[in-house]
mmCIF file of C-alpha atoms in Angstrom:
data_model
loop_
_atom_site.group_PDB
_atom_site.id
_atom_site.type_symbol
_atom_site.label_atom_id
_atom_site.label_comp_id
_atom_site.label_asym_id
_atom_site.label_seq_id
_atom_site.Cartn_x
_atom_site.Cartn_y
_atom_site.Cartn_z
ATOM 1 C CA MET T 1 0.000 0.000 0.000
ATOM 2 C CA PRO T 2 1.557 3.356 -1.015
ATOM 3 C CA VAL T 3 2.298 5.956 1.645
ATOM 4 C CA PRO T 4 -0.055 8.961 1.447
ATOM 5 C CA LEU T 5 1.637 12.126 0.217
ATOM 6 C CA TYR T 6 0.945 13.997 3.462
ATOM 7 C CA GLN T 7 2.668 11.229 5.408
ATOM 8 C CA ALA T 8 5.696 11.318 3.098
ATOM 9 C CA LYS T 9 5.881 15.106 3.542
ATOM 10 C CA ALA T 10 5.673 14.746 7.324
ATOM 11 C CA GLU T 11 8.541 12.249 7.281
ATOM 12 C CA PHE T 12 10.582 14.582 5.074
ATOM 13 C CA PHE T 13 10.119 17.462 7.525
ATOM 14 C CA ARG T 14 10.896 15.182 10.480
ATOM 15 C CA THR T 15 14.169 14.338 8.770
ATOM 16 C CA LEU T 16 14.957 18.049 8.587
ATOM 17 C CA GLY T 17 14.011 18.502 12.247
ATOM 18 C CA HIS T 18 17.507 18.501 13.720
ATOM 19 C CA PRO T 19 19.730 21.603 14.018
ATOM 20 C CA VAL T 20 22.866 19.792 12.829
ATOM 21 C CA ARG T 21 21.082 18.540 9.709
ATOM 22 C CA ILE T 22 19.861 22.041 8.897
ATOM 23 C CA ARG T 23 23.371 23.437 9.417
ATOM 24 C CA VAL T 24 24.811 20.781 7.098
ATOM 25 C CA LEU T 25 22.281 21.698 4.415
ATOM 26 C CA GLU T 26 23.052 25.400 4.817
ATOM 27 C CA LEU T 27 26.757 24.692 4.366
ATOM 28 C CA LEU T 28 26.124 22.504 1.316
ATOM 29 C CA ARG T 29 23.945 25.175 -0.279
ATOM 30 C CA ASP T 30 27.100 26.795 -1.697
ATOM 31 C CA GLY T 31 28.375 23.534 -3.134
ATOM 32 C CA PRO T 32 29.791 20.123 -2.214
ATOM 33 C CA LEU T 33 32.051 19.866 0.830
ATOM 34 C CA PRO T 34 34.263 17.150 2.259
ATOM 35 C CA VAL T 35 33.453 15.851 5.719
ATOM 36 C CA ARG T 36 36.531 17.564 7.199
ATOM 37 C CA ASP T 37 35.187 20.976 6.110
ATOM 38 C CA LEU T 38 31.766 20.204 7.580
ATOM 39 C CA LEU T 39 33.446 19.194 10.844
ATOM 40 C CA ALA T 40 35.433 22.444 10.897
ATOM 41 C CA GLU T 41 32.202 24.456 10.624
ATOM 42 C CA ILE T 42 29.995 22.431 12.982
ATOM 43 C CA ASP T 43 31.111 22.045 16.575
ATOM 44 C CA ILE T 44 30.250 18.370 17.166
ATOM 45 C CA GLU T 45 32.049 15.054 17.363
ATOM 46 C CA ALA T 46 32.864 13.313 14.098
ATOM 47 C CA SER T 47 30.689 10.334 15.050
ATOM 48 C CA SER T 48 27.664 12.597 15.645
ATOM 49 C CA LEU T 49 28.157 14.335 12.315
ATOM 50 C CA SER T 50 28.477 10.953 10.634
ATOM 51 C CA GLN T 51 25.133 9.860 12.126
ATOM 52 C CA GLN T 52 23.389 13.024 10.927
ATOM 53 C CA LEU T 53 24.880 12.724 7.456
ATOM 54 C CA ALA T 54 23.691 9.105 7.296
ATOM 55 C CA VAL T 55 20.128 10.203 8.101
ATOM 56 C CA LEU T 56 20.243 12.818 5.321
ATOM 57 C CA ARG T 57 21.788 10.314 2.897
ATOM 58 C CA ARG T 58 19.171 7.606 3.628
ATOM 59 C CA ALA T 59 16.419 10.150 3.048
ATOM 60 C CA GLY T 60 17.954 11.080 -0.315
ATOM 61 C CA ILE T 61 18.493 14.696 0.727
ATOM 62 C CA VAL T 62 22.277 14.590 0.257
ATOM 63 C CA THR T 63 24.616 12.498 -1.838
ATOM 64 C CA ALA T 64 28.070 11.248 -0.918
ATOM 65 C CA THR T 65 30.947 10.567 -3.271
ATOM 66 C CA ARG T 66 34.355 9.222 -2.429
ATOM 67 C CA GLU T 67 37.391 11.033 -3.771
ATOM 68 C CA GLY T 68 40.308 8.902 -2.651
ATOM 69 C CA ALA T 69 40.143 8.791 1.148
ATOM 70 C CA THR T 70 37.825 11.811 1.280
ATOM 71 C CA VAL T 71 34.024 11.659 1.306
ATOM 72 C CA VAL T 72 32.366 14.688 -0.258
ATOM 73 C CA TYR T 73 28.722 15.556 0.416
ATOM 74 C CA ALA T 74 26.374 17.565 -1.790
ATOM 75 C CA LEU T 75 22.704 18.454 -1.905
ATOM 76 C CA SER T 76 20.843 15.884 -3.968
ATOM 77 C CA THR T 77 18.773 18.608 -5.612
ATOM 78 C CA PRO T 78 19.159 22.378 -5.994
ATOM 79 C CA ASP T 79 15.552 22.662 -4.788
ATOM 80 C CA MET T 80 16.846 22.045 -1.262
ATOM 81 C CA ALA T 81 18.647 25.397 -1.366
ATOM 82 C CA GLY T 82 15.344 26.981 -2.395
ATOM 83 C CA LEU T 83 13.605 25.321 0.537
ATOM 84 C CA LEU T 84 16.177 26.768 2.940
ATOM 85 C CA THR T 85 15.717 30.216 1.395
ATOM 86 C CA SER T 86 11.935 29.893 1.731
ATOM 87 C CA ALA T 87 12.275 28.815 5.372
ATOM 88 C CA ARG T 88 14.424 31.880 6.070
ATOM 89 C CA ALA T 89 11.836 34.171 4.443
ATOM 90 C CA ILE T 90 8.983 32.589 6.407
ATOM 91 C CA LEU T 91 10.898 32.880 9.688
ATOM 92 C CA THR T 92 11.716 36.505 8.924
ATOM 93 C CA GLU T 93 8.021 37.285 8.464
ATOM 94 C CA VAL T 94 6.951 35.346 11.556
ATOM 95 C CA LEU T 95 9.587 36.996 13.715
ATOM 96 C CA ALA T 96 8.731 40.429 12.338
ATOM 97 C CA ASP T 97 5.093 39.859 13.285
ATOM 98 C CA GLN T 98 6.169 38.684 16.732
ATOM 99 C CA GLY T 99 8.388 41.766 17.053
ATOM 100 C CA GLU T 100 5.417 44.013 16.347
ATOM 101 C CA LEU T 101 3.340 42.163 18.941
ATOM 102 C CA LEU T 102 6.187 42.417 21.447
ATOM 103 C CA ALA T 103 6.427 46.184 20.849
ATOM 104 C CA GLU T 104 2.678 46.519 21.477
ATOM 105 C CA LEU T 105 2.935 44.484 24.679
ATOM 106 C CA ARG T 106 5.860 46.586 25.923
ATOM 107 C CA ALA T 107 3.995 49.818 25.183
ATOM 108 C CA GLU T 108 0.957 48.500 27.029
ATOM 109 C CA THR T 109 3.119 47.464 29.979
ATOM 110 C CA ASP T 110 4.754 50.908 30.051
ATOM 111 C CA ARG T 111 1.349 52.608 30.059
ATOM 112 C CA ALA T 112 0.111 50.349 32.862
ATOM 113 C CA ALA T 113 3.256 50.960 34.923
ATOM 114 C CA ALA T 114 2.849 54.724 34.546
ATOM 115 C CA GLY T 115 -0.541 54.500 36.263
ATOM 116 C CA PRO T 116 -4.076 55.618 35.406
ATOM 117 C CA GLY T 117 -3.246 59.326 35.139
ATOM 118 C CA ALA T 118 -0.627 58.705 32.477
ATOM 119 C CA ARG T 119 -3.085 56.598 30.520
ATOM 120 C CA ARG T 120 -5.684 59.393 30.550
ATOM 121 C CA VAL T 121 -3.133 61.906 29.251
ATOM 122 C CA ALA T 122 -2.097 59.552 26.467
ATOM 123 C CA VAL T 123 -5.744 59.024 25.453
ATOM 124 C CA GLU T 124 -6.567 62.773 25.538
ATOM 125 C CA ARG T 125 -3.715 63.707 23.185
#
């Protein structure tokens, strides 16, 4: 029985749901990198990076090629870079909206702290 598309999408996003995996994808956005370069940029043990790369490889999100003794990783599709760019744009919008809400809450808190007289003056202006 085939997996429903929504379930496949959920599994895809679960695979992306680890900070190290996202960082790896961000680094690979600019092109293939050997494991040693990924290790230099990500502050984790080699064995932990290897586990995260294996998850991404099994999911088909990255590819690995051997060049002599060096393993080089790359995004399996350029669309992954687009997904990361879209995620950044969405987060920027969400955080901007939260920033506006936070500013409103702070202004309200300031008015409340100033007391009822200050509120009346602000309303009368």
